[in-house]
Amino acid sequence: MLDGVLRNKALRNRFMKFSDGFLSLRKDISVDRFRLGCGPGIDHRKINEWILYAVRHGVRELDLIFQSRSFETRHFTELEFAVFTCKTLLTLRLFNLPSLVLTIPTHCCLPKLKVLHLNFLKFSDDESIRRLLSGCNSLEELLVQSCELSNLNKLNVCHRTLKRLTISGGDLAPSCELEINTPNLVCFDFGYIYCEETRLSLRNLNSLSEARICIGFIVNRSSNYCNDTASVFDLMRALSCVQSFHLTGICSEIQAMLMRPSLIPEFPNLTSLKMGACYAC
Protein backbone atom coordinates (compact mmCIF):
# COMPACT_ATOMS: atom_id res chain seq x y z
CA MET A 1 0.00 0.00 0.00
CA LEU A 2 1.25 3.49 -0.91
CA ASP A 3 -0.45 6.21 1.13
CA GLY A 4 0.29 9.70 -0.17
CA VAL A 5 -2.48 11.61 1.61
CA LEU A 6 -0.05 13.97 3.36
CA ARG A 7 -0.41 17.63 4.36
CA ASN A 8 3.28 18.41 4.69
CA LYS A 9 5.06 19.25 1.41
CA ALA A 10 8.39 17.82 2.57
CA LEU A 11 6.71 14.55 3.51
CA ARG A 12 4.97 14.41 0.13
CA ASN A 13 8.29 14.85 -1.67
CA ARG A 14 9.86 12.12 0.45
CA PHE A 15 6.87 9.88 -0.27
CA MET A 16 7.22 10.34 -4.05
CA LYS A 17 10.97 9.72 -3.92
CA PHE A 18 10.54 6.63 -1.75
CA SER A 19 7.79 5.20 -3.99
CA ASP A 20 9.90 5.69 -7.13
CA GLY A 21 12.90 3.98 -5.53
CA PHE A 22 10.87 1.17 -4.02
CA LEU A 23 9.20 0.24 -7.30
CA SER A 24 12.37 0.63 -9.37
CA LEU A 25 14.02 -2.09 -7.28
CA ARG A 26 11.16 -4.51 -7.93
CA LYS A 27 10.90 -4.65 -11.69
CA ASP A 28 10.78 -8.43 -12.02
CA ILE A 29 8.09 -9.35 -9.49
CA SER A 30 4.38 -9.87 -10.02
CA VAL A 31 1.89 -7.67 -8.16
CA ASP A 32 -1.05 -9.37 -6.46
CA ARG A 33 -2.62 -6.35 -4.74
CA PHE A 34 -1.85 -2.65 -5.23
CA ARG A 35 -3.50 0.03 -3.08
CA LEU A 36 -2.71 3.70 -3.69
CA GLY A 37 -4.00 6.69 -1.77
CA CYS A 38 -3.16 10.18 -3.08
CA GLY A 39 -4.00 13.63 -1.79
CA PRO A 40 -3.12 17.19 -2.83
CA GLY A 41 0.42 17.90 -3.96
CA ILE A 42 1.20 14.50 -5.47
CA ASP A 43 2.51 14.78 -9.03
CA HIS A 44 -0.09 13.27 -11.37
CA ARG A 45 2.72 11.94 -13.58
CA LYS A 46 4.00 9.91 -10.64
CA ILE A 47 0.51 8.55 -10.01
CA ASN A 48 0.28 7.40 -13.62
CA GLU A 49 3.68 5.70 -13.40
CA TRP A 50 2.87 3.85 -10.18
CA ILE A 51 -0.48 2.54 -11.37
CA LEU A 52 0.88 1.58 -14.77
CA TYR A 53 3.63 -0.31 -12.94
CA ALA A 54 0.98 -2.39 -11.16
CA VAL A 55 -0.99 -3.02 -14.35
CA ARG A 56 2.11 -4.11 -16.26
CA HIS A 57 3.07 -6.49 -13.46
CA GLY A 58 -0.18 -8.46 -13.51
CA VAL A 59 -2.08 -6.78 -10.65
CA ARG A 60 -5.12 -8.78 -9.52
CA GLU A 61 -6.61 -6.39 -6.94
CA LEU A 62 -6.39 -2.62 -7.47
CA ASP A 63 -7.58 0.06 -5.02
CA LEU A 64 -7.27 3.72 -6.05
CA ILE A 65 -8.15 6.44 -3.56
CA PHE A 66 -7.78 10.00 -4.84
CA GLN A 67 -8.53 12.90 -2.49
CA SER A 68 -7.65 16.05 -4.39
CA ARG A 69 -9.51 18.48 -6.62
CA SER A 70 -6.26 19.24 -8.45
CA PHE A 71 -6.49 16.02 -10.46
CA GLU A 72 -8.04 16.57 -13.89
CA THR A 73 -9.35 14.16 -16.50
CA ARG A 74 -6.60 15.08 -18.97
CA HIS A 75 -4.01 13.81 -16.51
CA PHE A 76 -5.33 10.26 -16.63
CA THR A 77 -6.09 9.48 -20.27
CA GLU A 78 -3.37 6.83 -20.54
CA LEU A 79 -4.18 5.55 -17.08
CA GLU A 80 -7.89 5.06 -17.77
CA PHE A 81 -7.09 3.07 -20.92
CA ALA A 82 -4.58 0.86 -19.07
CA VAL A 83 -6.81 0.19 -16.08
CA PHE A 84 -9.98 -0.53 -18.05
CA THR A 85 -8.25 -2.91 -20.45
CA CYS A 86 -6.31 -4.84 -17.79
CA LYS A 87 -6.51 -8.59 -18.46
CA THR A 88 -5.43 -9.70 -14.95
CA LEU A 89 -7.71 -7.65 -12.67
CA LEU A 90 -10.10 -9.56 -10.42
CA THR A 91 -11.04 -6.65 -8.14
CA LEU A 92 -11.14 -2.92 -8.90
CA ARG A 93 -12.09 -0.26 -6.34
CA LEU A 94 -12.17 3.45 -7.22
CA PHE A 95 -12.87 5.93 -4.44
CA ASN A 96 -13.32 9.68 -4.07
CA LEU A 97 -12.40 11.34 -7.35
CA PRO A 98 -14.25 14.61 -6.68
CA SER A 99 -13.31 16.56 -9.80
CA LEU A 100 -12.94 13.73 -12.31
CA VAL A 101 -15.46 12.63 -14.87
CA LEU A 102 -14.85 8.94 -15.43
CA THR A 103 -14.27 8.24 -19.13
CA ILE A 104 -14.43 4.61 -20.17
CA PRO A 105 -12.41 3.71 -23.31
CA THR A 106 -14.32 2.42 -26.29
CA HIS A 107 -12.56 -0.95 -26.14
CA CYS A 108 -13.03 -1.49 -22.39
CA CYS A 109 -12.20 -5.11 -21.58
CA LEU A 110 -11.83 -6.56 -18.08
CA PRO A 111 -12.38 -10.25 -18.81
CA LYS A 112 -11.51 -11.58 -15.33
CA LEU A 113 -12.99 -8.82 -13.17
CA LYS A 114 -15.37 -10.15 -10.51
CA VAL A 115 -15.65 -7.21 -8.08
CA LEU A 116 -16.14 -3.56 -9.09
CA HIS A 117 -16.63 -0.78 -6.52
CA LEU A 118 -17.26 2.80 -7.68
CA ASN A 119 -17.39 5.50 -4.99
CA PHE A 120 -17.90 9.26 -5.45
CA LEU A 121 -17.45 9.18 -9.22
CA LYS A 122 -19.16 10.88 -12.13
CA PHE A 123 -19.80 9.22 -15.47
CA SER A 124 -19.41 11.18 -18.69
CA ASP A 125 -22.64 9.85 -20.27
CA ASP A 126 -24.97 6.84 -20.57
CA GLU A 127 -22.62 5.06 -22.95
CA SER A 128 -19.72 5.27 -20.51
CA ILE A 129 -21.35 3.11 -17.83
CA ARG A 130 -22.78 0.80 -20.50
CA ARG A 131 -19.31 0.21 -21.99
CA LEU A 132 -17.88 -0.47 -18.56
CA LEU A 133 -20.43 -3.12 -17.63
CA SER A 134 -20.43 -4.77 -21.05
CA GLY A 135 -16.64 -5.08 -20.82
CA CYS A 136 -16.84 -7.07 -17.56
CA ASN A 137 -18.04 -10.48 -18.70
CA SER A 138 -17.29 -12.23 -15.37
CA LEU A 139 -18.56 -9.56 -12.97
CA GLU A 140 -20.20 -10.91 -9.81
CA GLU A 141 -20.31 -7.88 -7.49
CA LEU A 142 -21.04 -4.25 -8.39
CA LEU A 143 -21.20 -1.32 -5.97
CA VAL A 144 -22.14 2.18 -7.10
CA GLN A 145 -21.94 4.32 -3.97
CA SER A 146 -22.56 8.08 -3.75
CA CYS A 147 -21.80 8.59 -7.44
CA GLU A 148 -22.87 11.64 -9.45
CA LEU A 149 -25.54 10.33 -11.82
CA SER A 150 -27.41 13.55 -12.52
CA ASN A 151 -26.12 13.72 -16.12
CA LEU A 152 -27.42 10.24 -17.01
CA ASN A 153 -30.68 9.70 -18.86
CA LYS A 154 -30.58 5.97 -18.20
CA LEU A 155 -28.70 3.73 -15.81
CA ASN A 156 -28.93 0.25 -17.25
CA VAL A 157 -27.53 -2.68 -15.27
CA CYS A 158 -28.12 -5.74 -17.45
CA HIS A 159 -25.68 -8.48 -16.54
CA ARG A 160 -26.03 -12.25 -16.53
CA THR A 161 -23.22 -13.11 -14.09
CA LEU A 162 -23.93 -10.44 -11.47
CA LYS A 163 -24.76 -11.82 -8.01
CA ARG A 164 -24.46 -8.81 -5.68
CA LEU A 165 -25.59 -5.28 -6.58
CA THR A 166 -25.51 -2.10 -4.49
CA ILE A 167 -26.68 1.25 -5.84
CA SER A 168 -27.12 4.01 -3.28
CA GLY A 169 -26.50 7.67 -2.53
CA GLY A 170 -25.59 10.34 -5.06
CA ASP A 171 -27.86 12.39 -7.30
CA LEU A 172 -30.22 11.23 -10.01
CA ALA A 173 -31.60 13.30 -12.86
CA PRO A 174 -35.35 13.98 -12.38
CA SER A 175 -36.27 11.96 -15.48
CA CYS A 176 -33.60 9.27 -15.16
CA GLU A 177 -34.60 5.71 -16.04
CA LEU A 178 -33.18 2.92 -13.88
CA GLU A 179 -33.30 -0.56 -15.35
CA ILE A 180 -32.05 -3.61 -13.45
CA ASN A 181 -32.03 -6.84 -15.45
CA THR A 182 -29.93 -9.45 -13.62
CA PRO A 183 -31.20 -13.05 -13.78
CA ASN A 184 -28.56 -14.43 -11.38
CA LEU A 185 -28.67 -11.65 -8.79
CA VAL A 186 -28.75 -12.94 -5.21
CA CYS A 187 -28.37 -9.77 -3.10
CA PHE A 188 -29.75 -6.34 -4.02
CA ASP A 189 -29.17 -3.17 -1.97
CA PHE A 190 -30.81 -0.04 -3.37
CA GLY A 191 -31.24 3.38 -1.80
CA TYR A 192 -32.14 6.64 -3.55
CA ILE A 193 -34.38 9.65 -3.33
CA TYR A 194 -36.10 10.38 -6.62
CA CYS A 195 -39.08 12.20 -8.02
CA GLU A 196 -42.26 10.91 -9.64
CA GLU A 197 -40.76 11.28 -13.15
CA THR A 198 -38.01 8.78 -12.35
CA ARG A 199 -38.69 5.34 -13.81
CA LEU A 200 -37.52 2.22 -12.00
CA SER A 201 -37.65 -1.09 -13.86
CA LEU A 202 -36.69 -4.37 -12.15
CA ARG A 203 -36.69 -7.47 -14.36
CA ASN A 204 -35.56 -11.10 -14.16
CA LEU A 205 -34.87 -11.18 -10.43
CA ASN A 206 -36.00 -14.76 -9.87
CA SER A 207 -32.72 -15.73 -8.20
CA LEU A 208 -32.92 -12.93 -5.65
CA SER A 209 -32.82 -14.04 -2.01
CA GLU A 210 -32.00 -10.82 -0.14
CA ALA A 211 -33.13 -7.23 -0.80
CA ARG A 212 -32.53 -4.02 1.14
CA ILE A 213 -34.53 -1.14 -0.32
CA CYS A 214 -34.56 2.43 0.96
CA ILE A 215 -36.37 4.85 -1.36
CA GLY A 216 -37.73 8.33 -0.79
CA PHE A 217 -39.81 10.37 -3.20
CA ILE A 218 -39.38 14.10 -3.73
CA VAL A 219 -42.50 16.03 -2.84
CA ASN A 220 -44.68 17.03 -5.78
CA ARG A 221 -44.10 20.76 -6.27
CA SER A 222 -47.71 21.54 -7.22
CA SER A 223 -49.47 19.62 -4.46
CA ASN A 224 -46.78 19.51 -1.76
CA TYR A 225 -47.64 15.86 -1.38
CA CYS A 226 -45.71 12.75 -2.25
CA ASN A 227 -47.84 10.01 -3.79
CA ASP A 228 -46.41 7.19 -5.85
CA THR A 229 -48.17 4.18 -4.43
CA ALA A 230 -48.24 2.43 -7.82
CA SER A 231 -44.43 2.43 -7.91
CA VAL A 232 -44.33 0.75 -4.52
CA PHE A 233 -46.67 -2.02 -5.67
CA ASP A 234 -44.54 -2.53 -8.80
CA LEU A 235 -41.46 -2.71 -6.63
CA MET A 236 -43.07 -5.29 -4.37
CA ARG A 237 -44.08 -7.47 -7.31
CA ALA A 238 -40.57 -7.37 -8.79
CA LEU A 239 -39.05 -8.50 -5.47
CA SER A 240 -41.69 -11.02 -4.46
CA CYS A 241 -39.31 -13.98 -4.71
CA VAL A 242 -36.98 -12.79 -1.94
CA GLN A 243 -36.34 -14.66 1.29
CA SER A 244 -35.08 -11.66 3.28
CA PHE A 245 -36.64 -8.23 2.67
CA HIS A 246 -35.75 -4.94 4.40
CA LEU A 247 -37.87 -2.00 3.19
CA THR A 248 -37.50 1.56 4.53
CA GLY A 249 -37.99 5.12 3.39
CA ILE A 250 -41.39 5.48 1.73
CA CYS A 251 -43.72 6.20 4.67
CA SER A 252 -46.87 7.42 2.97
CA GLU A 253 -46.67 4.76 0.26
CA ILE A 254 -46.20 1.95 2.80
CA GLN A 255 -49.20 3.22 4.76
CA ALA A 256 -51.29 3.34 1.58
CA MET A 257 -50.14 -0.15 0.66
CA LEU A 258 -51.12 -1.58 4.03
CA MET A 259 -54.58 -0.11 3.57
CA ARG A 260 -54.97 -2.18 0.39
CA PRO A 261 -53.60 -5.61 1.36
CA SER A 262 -55.38 -7.33 -1.54
CA LEU A 263 -52.95 -5.63 -3.95
CA ILE A 264 -49.85 -6.78 -2.10
CA PRO A 265 -48.27 -9.71 -3.97
CA GLU A 266 -47.50 -13.01 -2.29
CA PHE A 267 -43.98 -13.63 -1.02
CA PRO A 268 -43.83 -17.44 -1.05
CA ASN A 269 -40.15 -17.63 -0.07
CA LEU A 270 -40.12 -14.90 2.57
CA THR A 271 -38.55 -15.83 5.92
CA SER A 272 -37.48 -12.37 7.17
CA LEU A 273 -39.22 -9.00 6.81
CA LYS A 274 -38.21 -5.62 8.22
CA MET A 275 -40.11 -2.39 7.60
CA GLY A 276 -39.40 0.84 9.38
CA ALA A 277 -37.03 3.72 10.05
CA CYS A 278 -39.01 5.80 7.56
CA TYR A 279 -38.39 9.44 6.87
CA ALA A 280 -40.79 12.07 5.59
CA CYS A 281 -40.87 12.82 1.87
Coordinates of C-alpha atoms in Angstrom, one line a residue:
M1 CA 0.0 0.0 0.0
L2 CA 1.3 3.5 -0.9
D3 CA -0.4 6.2 1.1
G4 CA 0.3 9.7 -0.2
V5 CA -2.5 11.6 1.6
L6 CA -0.1 14.0 3.4
R7 CA -0.4 17.6 4.4
N8 CA 3.3 18.4 4.7
K9 CA 5.1 19.3 1.4
A10 CA 8.4 17.8 2.6
L11 CA 6.7 14.5 3.5
R12 CA 5.0 14.4 0.1
N13 CA 8.3 14.9 -1.7
R14 CA 9.9 12.1 0.4
F15 CA 6.9 9.9 -0.3
M16 CA 7.2 10.3 -4.0
K17 CA 11.0 9.7 -3.9
F18 CA 10.5 6.6 -1.7
S19 CA 7.8 5.2 -4.0
D20 CA 9.9 5.7 -7.1
G21 CA 12.9 4.0 -5.5
F22 CA 10.9 1.2 -4.0
L23 CA 9.2 0.2 -7.3
S24 CA 12.4 0.6 -9.4
L25 CA 14.0 -2.1 -7.3
R26 CA 11.2 -4.5 -7.9
K27 CA 10.9 -4.7 -11.7
D28 CA 10.8 -8.4 -12.0
I29 CA 8.1 -9.4 -9.5
S30 CA 4.4 -9.9 -10.0
V31 CA 1.9 -7.7 -8.2
D32 CA -1.0 -9.4 -6.5
R33 CA -2.6 -6.3 -4.7
F34 CA -1.9 -2.7 -5.2
R35 CA -3.5 0.0 -3.1
L36 CA -2.7 3.7 -3.7
G37 CA -4.0 6.7 -1.8
C38 CA -3.2 10.2 -3.1
G39 CA -4.0 13.6 -1.8
P40 CA -3.1 17.2 -2.8
G41 CA 0.4 17.9 -4.0
I42 CA 1.2 14.5 -5.5
D43 CA 2.5 14.8 -9.0
H44 CA -0.1 13.3 -11.4
R45 CA 2.7 11.9 -13.6
K46 CA 4.0 9.9 -10.6
I47 CA 0.5 8.5 -10.0
N48 CA 0.3 7.4 -13.6
E49 CA 3.7 5.7 -13.4
W50 CA 2.9 3.9 -10.2
I51 CA -0.5 2.5 -11.4
L52 CA 0.9 1.6 -14.8
Y53 CA 3.6 -0.3 -12.9
A54 CA 1.0 -2.4 -11.2
V55 CA -1.0 -3.0 -14.3
R56 CA 2.1 -4.1 -16.3
H57 CA 3.1 -6.5 -13.5
G58 CA -0.2 -8.5 -13.5
V59 CA -2.1 -6.8 -10.7
R60 CA -5.1 -8.8 -9.5
E61 CA -6.6 -6.4 -6.9
L62 CA -6.4 -2.6 -7.5
D63 CA -7.6 0.1 -5.0
L64 CA -7.3 3.7 -6.1
I65 CA -8.2 6.4 -3.6
F66 CA -7.8 10.0 -4.8
Q67 CA -8.5 12.9 -2.5
S68 CA -7.7 16.0 -4.4
R69 CA -9.5 18.5 -6.6
S70 CA -6.3 19.2 -8.4
F71 CA -6.5 16.0 -10.5
E72 CA -8.0 16.6 -13.9
T73 CA -9.4 14.2 -16.5
R74 CA -6.6 15.1 -19.0
H75 CA -4.0 13.8 -16.5
F76 CA -5.3 10.3 -16.6
T77 CA -6.1 9.5 -20.3
E78 CA -3.4 6.8 -20.5
L79 CA -4.2 5.5 -17.1
E80 CA -7.9 5.1 -17.8
F81 CA -7.1 3.1 -20.9
A82 CA -4.6 0.9 -19.1
V83 CA -6.8 0.2 -16.1
F84 CA -10.0 -0.5 -18.0
T85 CA -8.3 -2.9 -20.4
C86 CA -6.3 -4.8 -17.8
K87 CA -6.5 -8.6 -18.5
T88 CA -5.4 -9.7 -14.9
L89 CA -7.7 -7.6 -12.7
L90 CA -10.1 -9.6 -10.4
T91 CA -11.0 -6.6 -8.1
L92 CA -11.1 -2.9 -8.9
R93 CA -12.1 -0.3 -6.3
L94 CA -12.2 3.5 -7.2
F95 CA -12.9 5.9 -4.4
N96 CA -13.3 9.7 -4.1
L97 CA -12.4 11.3 -7.3
P98 CA -14.3 14.6 -6.7
S99 CA -13.3 16.6 -9.8
L100 CA -12.9 13.7 -12.3
V101 CA -15.5 12.6 -14.9
L102 CA -14.8 8.9 -15.4
T103 CA -14.3 8.2 -19.1
I104 CA -14.4 4.6 -20.2
P105 CA -12.4 3.7 -23.3
T106 CA -14.3 2.4 -26.3
H107 CA -12.6 -0.9 -26.1
C108 CA -13.0 -1.5 -22.4
C109 CA -12.2 -5.1 -21.6
L110 CA -11.8 -6.6 -18.1
P111 CA -12.4 -10.3 -18.8
K112 CA -11.5 -11.6 -15.3
L113 CA -13.0 -8.8 -13.2
K114 CA -15.4 -10.1 -10.5
V115 CA -15.6 -7.2 -8.1
L116 CA -16.1 -3.6 -9.1
H117 CA -16.6 -0.8 -6.5
L118 CA -17.3 2.8 -7.7
N119 CA -17.4 5.5 -5.0
F120 CA -17.9 9.3 -5.5
L121 CA -17.4 9.2 -9.2
K122 CA -19.2 10.9 -12.1
F123 CA -19.8 9.2 -15.5
S124 CA -19.4 11.2 -18.7
D125 CA -22.6 9.9 -20.3
D126 CA -25.0 6.8 -20.6
E127 CA -22.6 5.1 -23.0
S128 CA -19.7 5.3 -20.5
I129 CA -21.4 3.1 -17.8
R130 CA -22.8 0.8 -20.5
R131 CA -19.3 0.2 -22.0
L132 CA -17.9 -0.5 -18.6
L133 CA -20.4 -3.1 -17.6
S134 CA -20.4 -4.8 -21.1
G135 CA -16.6 -5.1 -20.8
C136 CA -16.8 -7.1 -17.6
N137 CA -18.0 -10.5 -18.7
S138 CA -17.3 -12.2 -15.4
L139 CA -18.6 -9.6 -13.0
E140 CA -20.2 -10.9 -9.8
E141 CA -20.3 -7.9 -7.5
L142 CA -21.0 -4.3 -8.4
L143 CA -21.2 -1.3 -6.0
V144 CA -22.1 2.2 -7.1
Q145 CA -21.9 4.3 -4.0
S146 CA -22.6 8.1 -3.7
C147 CA -21.8 8.6 -7.4
E148 CA -22.9 11.6 -9.4
L149 CA -25.5 10.3 -11.8
S150 CA -27.4 13.6 -12.5
N151 CA -26.1 13.7 -16.1
L152 CA -27.4 10.2 -17.0
N153 CA -30.7 9.7 -18.9
K154 CA -30.6 6.0 -18.2
L155 CA -28.7 3.7 -15.8
N156 CA -28.9 0.3 -17.3
V157 CA -27.5 -2.7 -15.3
C158 CA -28.1 -5.7 -17.4
H159 CA -25.7 -8.5 -16.5
R160 CA -26.0 -12.2 -16.5
T161 CA -23.2 -13.1 -14.1
L162 CA -23.9 -10.4 -11.5
K163 CA -24.8 -11.8 -8.0
R164 CA -24.5 -8.8 -5.7
L165 CA -25.6 -5.3 -6.6
T166 CA -25.5 -2.1 -4.5
I167 CA -26.7 1.3 -5.8
S168 CA -27.1 4.0 -3.3
G169 CA -26.5 7.7 -2.5
G170 CA -25.6 10.3 -5.1
D171 CA -27.9 12.4 -7.3
L172 CA -30.2 11.2 -10.0
A173 CA -31.6 13.3 -12.9
P174 CA -35.3 14.0 -12.4
S175 CA -36.3 12.0 -15.5
C176 CA -33.6 9.3 -15.2
E177 CA -34.6 5.7 -16.0
L178 CA -33.2 2.9 -13.9
E179 CA -33.3 -0.6 -15.3
I180 CA -32.0 -3.6 -13.5
N181 CA -32.0 -6.8 -15.4
T182 CA -29.9 -9.4 -13.6
P183 CA -31.2 -13.1 -13.8
N184 CA -28.6 -14.4 -11.4
L185 CA -28.7 -11.6 -8.8
V186 CA -28.8 -12.9 -5.2
C187 CA -28.4 -9.8 -3.1
F188 CA -29.8 -6.3 -4.0
D189 CA -29.2 -3.2 -2.0
F190 CA -30.8 0.0 -3.4
G191 CA -31.2 3.4 -1.8
Y192 CA -32.1 6.6 -3.6
I193 CA -34.4 9.7 -3.3
Y194 CA -36.1 10.4 -6.6
C195 CA -39.1 12.2 -8.0
E196 CA -42.3 10.9 -9.6
E197 CA -40.8 11.3 -13.1
T198 CA -38.0 8.8 -12.4
R199 CA -38.7 5.3 -13.8
L200 CA -37.5 2.2 -12.0
S201 CA -37.7 -1.1 -13.9
L202 CA -36.7 -4.4 -12.1
R203 CA -36.7 -7.5 -14.4
N204 CA -35.6 -11.1 -14.2
L205 CA -34.9 -11.2 -10.4
N206 CA -36.0 -14.8 -9.9
S207 CA -32.7 -15.7 -8.2
L208 CA -32.9 -12.9 -5.6
S209 CA -32.8 -14.0 -2.0
E210 CA -32.0 -10.8 -0.1
A211 CA -33.1 -7.2 -0.8
R212 CA -32.5 -4.0 1.1
I213 CA -34.5 -1.1 -0.3
C214 CA -34.6 2.4 1.0
I215 CA -36.4 4.9 -1.4
G216 CA -37.7 8.3 -0.8
F217 CA -39.8 10.4 -3.2
I218 CA -39.4 14.1 -3.7
V219 CA -42.5 16.0 -2.8
N220 CA -44.7 17.0 -5.8
R221 CA -44.1 20.8 -6.3
S222 CA -47.7 21.5 -7.2
S223 CA -49.5 19.6 -4.5
N224 CA -46.8 19.5 -1.8
Y225 CA -47.6 15.9 -1.4
C226 CA -45.7 12.8 -2.3
N227 CA -47.8 10.0 -3.8
D228 CA -46.4 7.2 -5.9
T229 CA -48.2 4.2 -4.4
A230 CA -48.2 2.4 -7.8
S231 CA -44.4 2.4 -7.9
V232 CA -44.3 0.8 -4.5
F233 CA -46.7 -2.0 -5.7
D234 CA -44.5 -2.5 -8.8
L235 CA -41.5 -2.7 -6.6
M236 CA -43.1 -5.3 -4.4
R237 CA -44.1 -7.5 -7.3
A238 CA -40.6 -7.4 -8.8
L239 CA -39.1 -8.5 -5.5
S240 CA -41.7 -11.0 -4.5
C241 CA -39.3 -14.0 -4.7
V242 CA -37.0 -12.8 -1.9
Q243 CA -36.3 -14.7 1.3
S244 CA -35.1 -11.7 3.3
F245 CA -36.6 -8.2 2.7
H246 CA -35.8 -4.9 4.4
L247 CA -37.9 -2.0 3.2
T248 CA -37.5 1.6 4.5
G249 CA -38.0 5.1 3.4
I250 CA -41.4 5.5 1.7
C251 CA -43.7 6.2 4.7
S252 CA -46.9 7.4 3.0
E253 CA -46.7 4.8 0.3
I254 CA -46.2 2.0 2.8
Q255 CA -49.2 3.2 4.8
A256 CA -51.3 3.3 1.6
M257 CA -50.1 -0.1 0.7
L258 CA -51.1 -1.6 4.0
M259 CA -54.6 -0.1 3.6
R260 CA -55.0 -2.2 0.4
P261 CA -53.6 -5.6 1.4
S262 CA -55.4 -7.3 -1.5
L263 CA -52.9 -5.6 -3.9
I264 CA -49.9 -6.8 -2.1
P265 CA -48.3 -9.7 -4.0
E266 CA -47.5 -13.0 -2.3
F267 CA -44.0 -13.6 -1.0
P268 CA -43.8 -17.4 -1.1
N269 CA -40.1 -17.6 -0.1
L270 CA -40.1 -14.9 2.6
T271 CA -38.5 -15.8 5.9
S272 CA -37.5 -12.4 7.2
L273 CA -39.2 -9.0 6.8
K274 CA -38.2 -5.6 8.2
M275 CA -40.1 -2.4 7.6
G276 CA -39.4 0.8 9.4
A277 CA -37.0 3.7 10.0
C278 CA -39.0 5.8 7.6
Y279 CA -38.4 9.4 6.9
A280 CA -40.8 12.1 5.6
C281 CA -40.9 12.8 1.9

